[in-house]
Coordinates of C-alpha atoms in Angstrom, one line a residue:
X1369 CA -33.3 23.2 -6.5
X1370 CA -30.2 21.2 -7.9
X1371 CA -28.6 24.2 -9.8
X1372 CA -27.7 27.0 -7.6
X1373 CA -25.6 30.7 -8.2
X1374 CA -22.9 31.4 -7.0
X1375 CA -22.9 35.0 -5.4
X1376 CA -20.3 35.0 -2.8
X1377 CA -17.2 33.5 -1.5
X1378 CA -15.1 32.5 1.5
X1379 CA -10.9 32.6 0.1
X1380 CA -9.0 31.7 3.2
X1381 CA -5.6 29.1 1.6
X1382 CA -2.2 28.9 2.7
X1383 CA -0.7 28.4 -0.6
X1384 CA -1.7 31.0 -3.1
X1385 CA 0.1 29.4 -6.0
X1386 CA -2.9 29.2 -9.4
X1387 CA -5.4 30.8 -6.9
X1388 CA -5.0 34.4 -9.1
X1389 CA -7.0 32.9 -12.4
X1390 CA -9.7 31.7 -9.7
X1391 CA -10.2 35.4 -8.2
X1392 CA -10.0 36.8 -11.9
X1393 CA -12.9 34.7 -12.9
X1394 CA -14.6 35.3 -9.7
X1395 CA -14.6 39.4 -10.2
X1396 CA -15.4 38.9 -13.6
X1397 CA -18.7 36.9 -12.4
X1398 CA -19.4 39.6 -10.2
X1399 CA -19.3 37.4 -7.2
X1400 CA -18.8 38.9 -3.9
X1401 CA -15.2 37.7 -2.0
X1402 CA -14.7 37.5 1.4
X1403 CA -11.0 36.9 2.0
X1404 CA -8.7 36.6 5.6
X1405 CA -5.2 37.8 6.5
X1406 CA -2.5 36.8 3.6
X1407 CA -5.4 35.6 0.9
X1408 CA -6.6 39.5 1.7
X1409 CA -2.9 40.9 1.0
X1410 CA -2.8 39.0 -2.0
X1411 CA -5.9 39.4 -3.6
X1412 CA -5.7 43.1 -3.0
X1413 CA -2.4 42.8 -5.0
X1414 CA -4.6 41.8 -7.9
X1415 CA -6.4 44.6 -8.0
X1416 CA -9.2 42.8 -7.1
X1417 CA -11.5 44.3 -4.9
X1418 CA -12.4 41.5 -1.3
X1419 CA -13.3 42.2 2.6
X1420 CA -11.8 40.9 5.3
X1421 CA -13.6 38.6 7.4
X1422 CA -12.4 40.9 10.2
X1423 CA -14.9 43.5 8.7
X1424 CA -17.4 41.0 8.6
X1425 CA -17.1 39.4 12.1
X1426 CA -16.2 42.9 13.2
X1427 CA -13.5 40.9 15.2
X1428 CA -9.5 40.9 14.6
X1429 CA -7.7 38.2 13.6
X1430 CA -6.5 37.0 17.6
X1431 CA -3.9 34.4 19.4
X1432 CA -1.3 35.6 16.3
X1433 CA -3.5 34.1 13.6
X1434 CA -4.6 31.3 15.4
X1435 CA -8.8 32.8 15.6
X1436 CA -9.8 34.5 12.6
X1437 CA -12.7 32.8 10.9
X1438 CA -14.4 30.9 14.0
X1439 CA -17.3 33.5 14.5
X1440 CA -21.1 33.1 13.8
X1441 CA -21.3 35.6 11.1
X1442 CA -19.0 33.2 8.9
X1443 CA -20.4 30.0 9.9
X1444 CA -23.8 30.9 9.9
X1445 CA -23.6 32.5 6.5
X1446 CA -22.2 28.7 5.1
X1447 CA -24.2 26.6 7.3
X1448 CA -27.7 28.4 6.5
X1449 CA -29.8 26.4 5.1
X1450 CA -31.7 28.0 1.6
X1451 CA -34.9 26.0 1.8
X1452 CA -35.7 26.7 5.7
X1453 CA -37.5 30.5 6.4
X1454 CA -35.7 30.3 10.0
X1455 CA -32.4 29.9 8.8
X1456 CA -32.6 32.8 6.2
X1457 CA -34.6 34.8 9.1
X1458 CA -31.9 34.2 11.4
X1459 CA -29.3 35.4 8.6
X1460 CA -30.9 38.7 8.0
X1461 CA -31.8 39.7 11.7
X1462 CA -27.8 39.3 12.5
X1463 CA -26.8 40.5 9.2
X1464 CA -25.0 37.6 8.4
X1465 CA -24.2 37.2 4.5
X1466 CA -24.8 33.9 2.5
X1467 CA -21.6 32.7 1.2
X1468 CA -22.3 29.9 -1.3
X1469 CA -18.1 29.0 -2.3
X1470 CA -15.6 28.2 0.0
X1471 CA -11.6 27.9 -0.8
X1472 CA -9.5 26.5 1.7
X1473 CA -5.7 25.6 1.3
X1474 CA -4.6 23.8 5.0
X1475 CA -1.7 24.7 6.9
X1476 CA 0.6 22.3 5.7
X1477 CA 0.4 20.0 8.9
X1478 CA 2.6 16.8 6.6
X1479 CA 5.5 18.5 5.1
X1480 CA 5.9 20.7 8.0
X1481 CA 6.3 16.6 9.9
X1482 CA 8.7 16.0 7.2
X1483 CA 10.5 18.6 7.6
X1484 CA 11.4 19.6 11.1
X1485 CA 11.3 17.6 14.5
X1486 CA 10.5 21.1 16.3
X1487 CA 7.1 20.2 18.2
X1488 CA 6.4 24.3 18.9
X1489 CA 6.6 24.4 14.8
X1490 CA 4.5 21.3 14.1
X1491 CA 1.9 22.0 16.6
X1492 CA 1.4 25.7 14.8
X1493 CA 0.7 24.1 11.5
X1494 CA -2.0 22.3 12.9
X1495 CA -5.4 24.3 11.1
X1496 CA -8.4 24.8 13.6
X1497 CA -10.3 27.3 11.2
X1498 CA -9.9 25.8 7.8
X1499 CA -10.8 22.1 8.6
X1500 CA -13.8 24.1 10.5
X1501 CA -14.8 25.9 7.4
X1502 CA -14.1 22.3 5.3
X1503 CA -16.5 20.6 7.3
X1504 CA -19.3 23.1 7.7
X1505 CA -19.5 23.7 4.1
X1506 CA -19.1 19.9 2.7
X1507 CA -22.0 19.5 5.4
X1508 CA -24.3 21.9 3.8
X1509 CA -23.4 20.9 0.3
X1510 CA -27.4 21.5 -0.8
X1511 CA -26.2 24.8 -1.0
X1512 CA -22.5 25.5 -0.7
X1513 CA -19.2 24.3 -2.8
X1514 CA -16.3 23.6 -1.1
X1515 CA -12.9 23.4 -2.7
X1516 CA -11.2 21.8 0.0
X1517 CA -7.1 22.2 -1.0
X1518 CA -4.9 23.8 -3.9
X1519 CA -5.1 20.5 -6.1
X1520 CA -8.9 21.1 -6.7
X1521 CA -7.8 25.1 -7.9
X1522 CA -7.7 23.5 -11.7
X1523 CA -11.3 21.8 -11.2
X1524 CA -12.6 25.2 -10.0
X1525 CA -11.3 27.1 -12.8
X1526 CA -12.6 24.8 -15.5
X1527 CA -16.1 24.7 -13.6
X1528 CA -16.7 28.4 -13.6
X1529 CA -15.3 28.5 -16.9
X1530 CA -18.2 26.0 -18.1
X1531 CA -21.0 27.3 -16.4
X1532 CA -20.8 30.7 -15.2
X1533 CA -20.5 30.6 -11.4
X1534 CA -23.3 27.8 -11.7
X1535 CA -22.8 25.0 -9.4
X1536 CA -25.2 21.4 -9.4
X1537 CA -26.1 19.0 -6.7
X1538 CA -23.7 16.4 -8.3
X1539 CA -20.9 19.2 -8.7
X1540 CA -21.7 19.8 -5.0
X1541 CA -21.9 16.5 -3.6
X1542 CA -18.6 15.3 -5.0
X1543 CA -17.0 18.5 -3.8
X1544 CA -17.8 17.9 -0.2
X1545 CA -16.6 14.2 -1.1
X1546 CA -13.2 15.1 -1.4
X1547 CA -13.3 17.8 1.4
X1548 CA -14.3 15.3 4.1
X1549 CA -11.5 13.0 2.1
X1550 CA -9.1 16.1 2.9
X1551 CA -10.4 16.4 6.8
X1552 CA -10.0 12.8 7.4
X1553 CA -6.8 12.4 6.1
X1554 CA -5.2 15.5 7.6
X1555 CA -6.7 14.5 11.1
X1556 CA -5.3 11.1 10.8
X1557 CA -1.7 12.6 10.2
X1558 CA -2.5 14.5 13.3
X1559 CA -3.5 11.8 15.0
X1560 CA -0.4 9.4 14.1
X1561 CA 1.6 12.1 15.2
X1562 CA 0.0 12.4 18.9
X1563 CA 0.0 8.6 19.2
X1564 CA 4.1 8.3 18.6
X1565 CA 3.7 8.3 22.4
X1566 CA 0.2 8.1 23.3
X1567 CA 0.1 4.1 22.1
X1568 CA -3.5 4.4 22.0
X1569 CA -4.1 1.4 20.2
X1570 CA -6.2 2.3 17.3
X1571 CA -5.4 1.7 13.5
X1572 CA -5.3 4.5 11.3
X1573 CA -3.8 4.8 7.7
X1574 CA -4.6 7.3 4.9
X1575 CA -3.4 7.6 1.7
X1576 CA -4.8 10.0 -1.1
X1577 CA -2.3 8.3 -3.9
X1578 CA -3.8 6.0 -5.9
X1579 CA -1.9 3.9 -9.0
X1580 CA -4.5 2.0 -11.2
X1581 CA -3.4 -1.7 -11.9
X1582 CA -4.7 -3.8 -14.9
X1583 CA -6.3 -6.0 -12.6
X1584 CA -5.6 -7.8 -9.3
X1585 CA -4.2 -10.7 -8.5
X1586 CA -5.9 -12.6 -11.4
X1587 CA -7.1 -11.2 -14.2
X1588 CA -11.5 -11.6 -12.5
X1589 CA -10.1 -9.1 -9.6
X1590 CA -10.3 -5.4 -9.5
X1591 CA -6.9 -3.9 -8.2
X1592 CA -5.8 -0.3 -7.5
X1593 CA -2.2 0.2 -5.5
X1594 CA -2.5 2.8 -3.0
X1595 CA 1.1 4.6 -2.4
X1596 CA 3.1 6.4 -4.7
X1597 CA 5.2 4.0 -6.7
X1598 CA 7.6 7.2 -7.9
X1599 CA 8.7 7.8 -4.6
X1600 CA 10.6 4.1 -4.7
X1601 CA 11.3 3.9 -8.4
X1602 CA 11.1 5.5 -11.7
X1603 CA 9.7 3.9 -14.6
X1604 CA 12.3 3.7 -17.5
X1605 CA 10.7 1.1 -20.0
X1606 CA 7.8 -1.4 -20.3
X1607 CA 4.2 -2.1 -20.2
X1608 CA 2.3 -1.2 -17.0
X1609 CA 2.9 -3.2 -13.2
X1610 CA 0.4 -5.0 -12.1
X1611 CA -0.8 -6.4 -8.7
X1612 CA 1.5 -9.5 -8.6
X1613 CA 4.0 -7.6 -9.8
X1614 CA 4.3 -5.2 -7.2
X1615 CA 4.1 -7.9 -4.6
X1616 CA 7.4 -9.2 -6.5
X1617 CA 9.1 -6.2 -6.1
X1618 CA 8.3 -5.3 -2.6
X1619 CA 10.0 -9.1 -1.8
X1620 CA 13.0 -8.1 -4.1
X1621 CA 13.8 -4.8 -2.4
X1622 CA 13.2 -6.3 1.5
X1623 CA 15.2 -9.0 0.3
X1624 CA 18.3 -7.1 -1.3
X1625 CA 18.4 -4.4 0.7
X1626 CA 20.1 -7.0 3.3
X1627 CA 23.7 -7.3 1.0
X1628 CA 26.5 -4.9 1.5
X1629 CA 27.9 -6.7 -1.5
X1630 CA 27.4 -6.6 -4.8
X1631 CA 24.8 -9.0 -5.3
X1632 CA 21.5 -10.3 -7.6
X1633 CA 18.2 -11.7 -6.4
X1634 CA 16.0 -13.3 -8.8
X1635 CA 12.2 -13.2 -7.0
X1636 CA 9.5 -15.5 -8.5
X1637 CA 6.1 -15.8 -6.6
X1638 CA 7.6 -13.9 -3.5
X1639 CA 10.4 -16.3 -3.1
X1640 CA 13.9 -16.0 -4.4
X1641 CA 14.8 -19.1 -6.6
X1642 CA 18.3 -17.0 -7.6
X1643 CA 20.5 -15.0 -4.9
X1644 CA 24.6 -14.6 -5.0
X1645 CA 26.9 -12.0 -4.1
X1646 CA 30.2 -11.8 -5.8
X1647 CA 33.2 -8.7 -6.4
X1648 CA 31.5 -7.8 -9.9
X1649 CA 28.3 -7.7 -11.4
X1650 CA 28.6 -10.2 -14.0
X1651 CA 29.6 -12.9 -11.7
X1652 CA 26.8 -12.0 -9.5
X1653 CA 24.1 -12.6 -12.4
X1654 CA 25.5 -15.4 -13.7
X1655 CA 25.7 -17.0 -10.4
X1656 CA 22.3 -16.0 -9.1
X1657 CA 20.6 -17.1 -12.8
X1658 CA 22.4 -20.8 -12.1
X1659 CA 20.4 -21.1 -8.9
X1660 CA 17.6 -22.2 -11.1
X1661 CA 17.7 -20.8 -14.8
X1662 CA 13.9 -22.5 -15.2
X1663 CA 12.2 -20.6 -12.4
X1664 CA 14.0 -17.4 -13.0
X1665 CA 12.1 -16.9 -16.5
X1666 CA 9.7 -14.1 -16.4
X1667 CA 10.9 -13.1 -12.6
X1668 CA 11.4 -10.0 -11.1
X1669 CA 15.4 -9.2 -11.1
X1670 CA 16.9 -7.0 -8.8
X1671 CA 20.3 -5.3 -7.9
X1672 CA 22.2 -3.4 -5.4
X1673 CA 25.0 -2.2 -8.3
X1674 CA 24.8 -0.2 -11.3
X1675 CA 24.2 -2.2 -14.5
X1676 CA 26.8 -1.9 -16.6
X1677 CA 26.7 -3.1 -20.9
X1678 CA 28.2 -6.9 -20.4
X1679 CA 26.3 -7.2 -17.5
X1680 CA 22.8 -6.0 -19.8
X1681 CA 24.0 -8.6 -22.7
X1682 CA 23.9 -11.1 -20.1
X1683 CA 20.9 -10.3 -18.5
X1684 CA 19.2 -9.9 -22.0
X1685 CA 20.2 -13.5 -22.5
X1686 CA 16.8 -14.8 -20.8
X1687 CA 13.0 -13.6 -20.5
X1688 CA 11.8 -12.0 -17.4
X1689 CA 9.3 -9.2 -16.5
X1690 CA 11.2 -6.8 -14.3
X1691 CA 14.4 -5.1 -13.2
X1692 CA 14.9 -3.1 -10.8
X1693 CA 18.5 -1.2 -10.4
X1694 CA 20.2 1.9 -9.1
X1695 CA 21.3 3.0 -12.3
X1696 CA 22.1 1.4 -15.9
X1697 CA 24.8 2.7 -18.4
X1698 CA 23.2 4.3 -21.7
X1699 CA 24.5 1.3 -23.3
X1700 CA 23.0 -1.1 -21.0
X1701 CA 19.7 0.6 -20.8
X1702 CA 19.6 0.2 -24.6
X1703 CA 20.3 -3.2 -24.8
X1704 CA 17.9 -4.4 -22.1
X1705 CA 14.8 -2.1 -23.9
X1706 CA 15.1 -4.4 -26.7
X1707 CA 12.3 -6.0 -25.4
X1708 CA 9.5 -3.8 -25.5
X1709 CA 7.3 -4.8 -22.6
X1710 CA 10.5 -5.4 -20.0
X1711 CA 9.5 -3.3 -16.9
X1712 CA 13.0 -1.4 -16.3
X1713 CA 12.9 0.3 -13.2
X1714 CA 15.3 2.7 -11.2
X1715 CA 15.5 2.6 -7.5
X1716 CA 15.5 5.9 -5.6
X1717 CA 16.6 6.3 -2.1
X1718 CA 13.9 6.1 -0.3
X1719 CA 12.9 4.7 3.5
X1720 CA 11.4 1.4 3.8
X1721 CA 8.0 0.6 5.9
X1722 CA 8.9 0.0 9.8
X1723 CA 5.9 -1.9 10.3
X1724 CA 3.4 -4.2 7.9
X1725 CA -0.5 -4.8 8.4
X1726 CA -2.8 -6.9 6.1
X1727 CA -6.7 -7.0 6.0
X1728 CA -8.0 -9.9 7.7
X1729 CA -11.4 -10.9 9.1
X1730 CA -12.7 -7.7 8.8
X1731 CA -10.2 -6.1 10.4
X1732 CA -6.4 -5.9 10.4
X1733 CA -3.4 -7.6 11.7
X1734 CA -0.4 -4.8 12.6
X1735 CA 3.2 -5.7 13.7
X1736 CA 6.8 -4.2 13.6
X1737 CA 8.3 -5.2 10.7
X1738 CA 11.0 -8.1 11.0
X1739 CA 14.4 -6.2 11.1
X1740 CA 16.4 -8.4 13.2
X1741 CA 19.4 -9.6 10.9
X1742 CA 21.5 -12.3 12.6
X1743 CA 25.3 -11.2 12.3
X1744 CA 28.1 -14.0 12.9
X1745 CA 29.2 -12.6 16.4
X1746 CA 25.0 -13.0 16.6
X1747 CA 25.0 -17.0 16.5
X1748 CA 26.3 -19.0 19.5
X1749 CA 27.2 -21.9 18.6
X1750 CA 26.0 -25.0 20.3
X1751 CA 27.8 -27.8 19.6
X1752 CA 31.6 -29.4 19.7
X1753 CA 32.5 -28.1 16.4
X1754 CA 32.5 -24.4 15.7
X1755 CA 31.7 -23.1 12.4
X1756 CA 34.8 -21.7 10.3
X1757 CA 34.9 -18.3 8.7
X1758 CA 33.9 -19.4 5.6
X1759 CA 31.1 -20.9 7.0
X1760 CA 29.8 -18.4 9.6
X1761 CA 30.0 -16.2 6.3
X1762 CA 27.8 -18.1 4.2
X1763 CA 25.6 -19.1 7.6
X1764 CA 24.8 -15.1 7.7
X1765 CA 24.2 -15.2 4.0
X1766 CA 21.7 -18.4 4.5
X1767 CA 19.9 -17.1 7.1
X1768 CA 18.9 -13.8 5.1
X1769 CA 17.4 -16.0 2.3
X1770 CA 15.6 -18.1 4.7
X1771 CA 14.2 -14.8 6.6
X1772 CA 12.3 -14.1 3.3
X1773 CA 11.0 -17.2 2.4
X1774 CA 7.6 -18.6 2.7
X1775 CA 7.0 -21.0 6.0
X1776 CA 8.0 -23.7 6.2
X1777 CA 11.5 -22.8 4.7
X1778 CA 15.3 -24.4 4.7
X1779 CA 17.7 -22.2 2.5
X1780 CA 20.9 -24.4 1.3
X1781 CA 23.8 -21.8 0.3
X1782 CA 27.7 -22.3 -0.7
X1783 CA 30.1 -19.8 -1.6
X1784 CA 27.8 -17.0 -1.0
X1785 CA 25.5 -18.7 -3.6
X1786 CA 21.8 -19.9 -3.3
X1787 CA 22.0 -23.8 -4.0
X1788 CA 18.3 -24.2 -3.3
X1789 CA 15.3 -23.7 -0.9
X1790 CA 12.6 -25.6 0.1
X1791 CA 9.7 -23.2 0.8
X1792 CA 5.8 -23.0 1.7
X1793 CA 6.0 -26.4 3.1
X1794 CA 3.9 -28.0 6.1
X1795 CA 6.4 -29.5 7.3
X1796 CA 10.4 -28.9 8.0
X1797 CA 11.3 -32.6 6.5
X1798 CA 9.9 -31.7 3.5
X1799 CA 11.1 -28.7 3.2
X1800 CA 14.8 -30.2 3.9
X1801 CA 14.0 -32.8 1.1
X1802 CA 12.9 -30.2 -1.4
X1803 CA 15.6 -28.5 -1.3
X1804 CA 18.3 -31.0 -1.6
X1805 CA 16.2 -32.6 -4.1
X1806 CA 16.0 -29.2 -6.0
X1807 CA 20.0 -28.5 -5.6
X1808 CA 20.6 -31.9 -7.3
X1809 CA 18.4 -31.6 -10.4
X1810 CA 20.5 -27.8 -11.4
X1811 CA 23.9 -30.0 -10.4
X1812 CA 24.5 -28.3 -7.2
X1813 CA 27.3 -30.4 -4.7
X1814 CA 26.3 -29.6 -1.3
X1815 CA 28.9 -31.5 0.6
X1816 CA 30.6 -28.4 2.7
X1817 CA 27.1 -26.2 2.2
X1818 CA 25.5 -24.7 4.9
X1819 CA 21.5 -24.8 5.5
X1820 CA 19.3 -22.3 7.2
X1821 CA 15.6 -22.7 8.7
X1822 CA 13.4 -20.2 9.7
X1823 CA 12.3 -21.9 12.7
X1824 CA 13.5 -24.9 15.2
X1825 CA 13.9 -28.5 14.1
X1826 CA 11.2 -30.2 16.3
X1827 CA 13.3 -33.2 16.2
X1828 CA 16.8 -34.5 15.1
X1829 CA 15.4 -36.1 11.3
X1830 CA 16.2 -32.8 9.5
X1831 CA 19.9 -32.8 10.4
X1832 CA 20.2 -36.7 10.0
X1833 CA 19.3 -35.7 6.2
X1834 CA 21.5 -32.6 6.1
X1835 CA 24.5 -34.3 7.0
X1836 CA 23.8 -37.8 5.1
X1837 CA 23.4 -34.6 2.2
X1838 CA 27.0 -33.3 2.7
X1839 CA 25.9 -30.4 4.6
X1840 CA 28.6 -29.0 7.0
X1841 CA 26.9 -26.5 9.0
X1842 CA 23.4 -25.1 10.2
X1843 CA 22.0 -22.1 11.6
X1844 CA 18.4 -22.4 13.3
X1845 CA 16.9 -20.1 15.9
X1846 CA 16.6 -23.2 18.6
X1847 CA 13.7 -23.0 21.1
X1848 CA 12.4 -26.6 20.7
X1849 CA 12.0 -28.6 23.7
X1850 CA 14.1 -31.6 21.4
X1851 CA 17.0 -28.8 20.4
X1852 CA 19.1 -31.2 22.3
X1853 CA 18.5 -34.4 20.0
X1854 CA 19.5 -31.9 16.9
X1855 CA 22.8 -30.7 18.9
X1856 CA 23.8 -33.9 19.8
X1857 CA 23.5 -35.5 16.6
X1858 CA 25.5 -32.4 14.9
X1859 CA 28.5 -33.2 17.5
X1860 CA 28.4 -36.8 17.0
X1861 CA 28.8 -36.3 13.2
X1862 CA 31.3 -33.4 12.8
X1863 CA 28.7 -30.6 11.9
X1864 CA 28.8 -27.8 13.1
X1865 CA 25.7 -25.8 14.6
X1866 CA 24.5 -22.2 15.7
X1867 CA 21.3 -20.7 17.3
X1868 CA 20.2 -17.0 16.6
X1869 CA 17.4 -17.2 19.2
X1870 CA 15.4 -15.2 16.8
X1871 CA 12.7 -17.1 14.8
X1872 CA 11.7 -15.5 10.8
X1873 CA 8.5 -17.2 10.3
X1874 CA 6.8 -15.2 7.0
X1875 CA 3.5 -15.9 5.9

């Protein structure tokens, strides 16, 4: 029978917050309430009459808390199946009642993690009976509903509002849904916690936050973010983010989030086409937007310094889809929601991923993330000439671009200013021609510029067209069997070069 009454209930929740409307309408449906420990104390505070599971197992709560629902009598009255004469036999000979509602609320297992580094404490807000009394009524979901955690207390509510302590096999079956949703996801923050040092090498992520997109990458493709986008930013102005979007801001943040100084990165497809880090703001956008004014239309812009109102008027001066900021003036937040669809965001403190993983092949690539950033005492230099300060500075300030660019990547950079990149290319030659090619069409001089690649020269041609460029200096990782045809030619020709040792292919 798909419609079935409910006539008792299991209460056994942590949090008791919104649970008193819930007992309310249970009394006033006359439905029976079985309740354990705390849930007891506060139900009986109600003025609501409940018995304790302790009078119905005739066994105490035990182990200070940690046994007081794991006994036949409870179990067997959720498990019981209605349909099968044993089962009800078997409930009546041990005097076991049917309970037909359960409400669980978790021990709070993640913000207790977030919260303390005591294992004694996190081990104690690990819940044995409540997952127990999840799973056994989401199994038996013919009969039983199981509200699974206090977030489902509003869905409860409005269901026996509707229909009178009447449950169906669809209300049912979605219920135990979500509970094994809760079990699942509360056992894999268990597990993640174990395997900090167990480096059992199994994947497991879960995440209940989902944020709806418009579509996915193209406008054919379904696409739904999971993660909590308000824990990174909040949304001040603009239409909704979308798929491509978010990708665009996750490569702004990695990418800025290198800079002490004040500084601007313009991201377009993943790449920057506009990075430059000056004493002002102003400076900073104006220099980053001459990178290359024609890719930086509708980009994603993003900022380590407040945004102040001639900074805004500048910025307003051109179309793009996003900024991102630590804070804006009221006057500059004004002036930059003239446009009504802008996306203005504001960044929060928050901490970044330590490690990345992609789907792919059916399965799923893992791996730390790449945090190694190459300081100037970092590079050794390798050949006659050493790099000068000015140089080593705008080597480190190079080689962070060329970290977050697409493979095959050479980053050209002057004056702590992105003169161009040559990105996504097959090969290193052409991504050395690109991007002198690209630095001459916005009027770029690169004589005295420094260039950075995100992997070894395999032979000595890239340098040969770096130095016949102008370019002074060059930071590489080294590694290639030929590094000494690239350092030779470097000393033979007054440049100057340095090897990190530390290779930034991205893909």
């Amino acid at each position: 029978m798909s419609e079935k009454r409910i006539r008792s209930a299991l209460i056994s929740v942590f949090y008791k917050d919104g649970l008193d409307d819930i007992v309310r309408k249970l009394h006033s449906l006359d439905i029976k309430i079985f309740s354990t420990g705390g849930t007891f104390g506060f139900i009986e505070g109600l003025g609501i009459p409940a018995e304790k599971v302790e009078d119905l197992t005739t066994y105490p709560s035990i182990l200070g808390g940690r046994v007081k629902t794991l006994h036949p009598s409870v179990f067997g009255g959720i498990l019981a199946r209605r349909e099968i004469p044993e089962d009800l036999q078997q409930l009546t000979k041990y005097k076991i009642p049917e309970i037909d509602l359960v409400i669980v609320d978790l021990y709070p297992f993640e913000e207790t993690l977030k919260s303390t580094t005591d294992n004694g404490e996190i081990i104690e807000k690990i819940d044995i009976g409540g997952i127990s009394l999840i799973r056994a009524a989401a199994k038996n979901y013919n009969d039983v509903l199981i509200i699974s955690g206090r977030e489902q207390y509003p869905v409860l509510l409005a269901l026996l509002n509707e229909k009178n302590g009447i449950t169906t096999l669809d209300d049912r079956r979605h219920a135990a849904a979500v509970a094994f949703q809760t079990s699942s996801h509360y056992d894999t923050e268990i597990f993640r916690y174990f395997n900090r040092d167990a480096g059992i090498q199994a994947f497991r992520e879960s995440i209940n936050v989902s944020y709806p997109l418009r579509y996915g990458e193209n406008p054919h493709q379904k696409g739904i973010f999971y993660g909590d986008p308000g824990s990174i930013f909040d949304k001040l102005h603009g239409k909704e983010i979308s798929y491509n979007n978010l990708l665009d801001l996750d490569a702004a943040l990695n990418l800025i989030d290198e800079f002490d100084r004040t500084t601007f990165v313009i991201i377009k497809h993943n790449n920057a086409c506009g990075v430059a880090s000056r004493d002002n703001a102003v400076n900073a956008w104006k220099d980053a937007l001459a990178c290359d004014p024609v890719s930086a239309y509708g980009g994603v812009v993003v900022t380590n310094t407040p945004i102040d109102e001639n900074t805004a008027v500048e910025i307003d001066k051109i179309f793009f889809e996003i900024i991102i900021a630590p804070e804006y003036s009221p006057v500059a937040l004004e002036i930059l929601k003239q446009k009504k669809n802008r996306i203005i965001l504001r960044r929060k403190k928050s901490e970044r991923d330590e490690y990345t993983f992609r789907s792919m092949l059916g399965g799923v690539l893992w791996q730390q993330k790449d945090n190694s950033t190459e300081s100037a005492h970092e590079m050794k230099p390798v050949t006659t000439r050493i790099p000068g300060a000015e140089e080593y500075d705008d080597l480190v300030f190079a080689n962070i671009i060329v970290k977050h660019s697409k493979s095959n990547a050479i980053v050209i950079a002057k004056n702590r200013q992105l003169c161009a990149s040559g990105i996504g290319q097959t090969s290193r030659v052409d991504a050395m021609k690109q991007a002198i090619e690209k630095a001459g069409s916005f009027g770029f001089d690169v004589k005295g510029a420094v260039m950075a690649s995100d992997a070894f020269f395999p032979f000595a041609d890239s340098v040969e067209i770096a130095h016949k460029a102008g370019i002074t200096a060059i930071v590489e990782p080294g590694g290639s069997v030929r590094d000494q045809d690239s350092i030779d030619y470097c000393s033979s020709n007054g440049m100057a070069m340095v090897f990190t040792g530390i290779r930034h292919f991205k893909h």
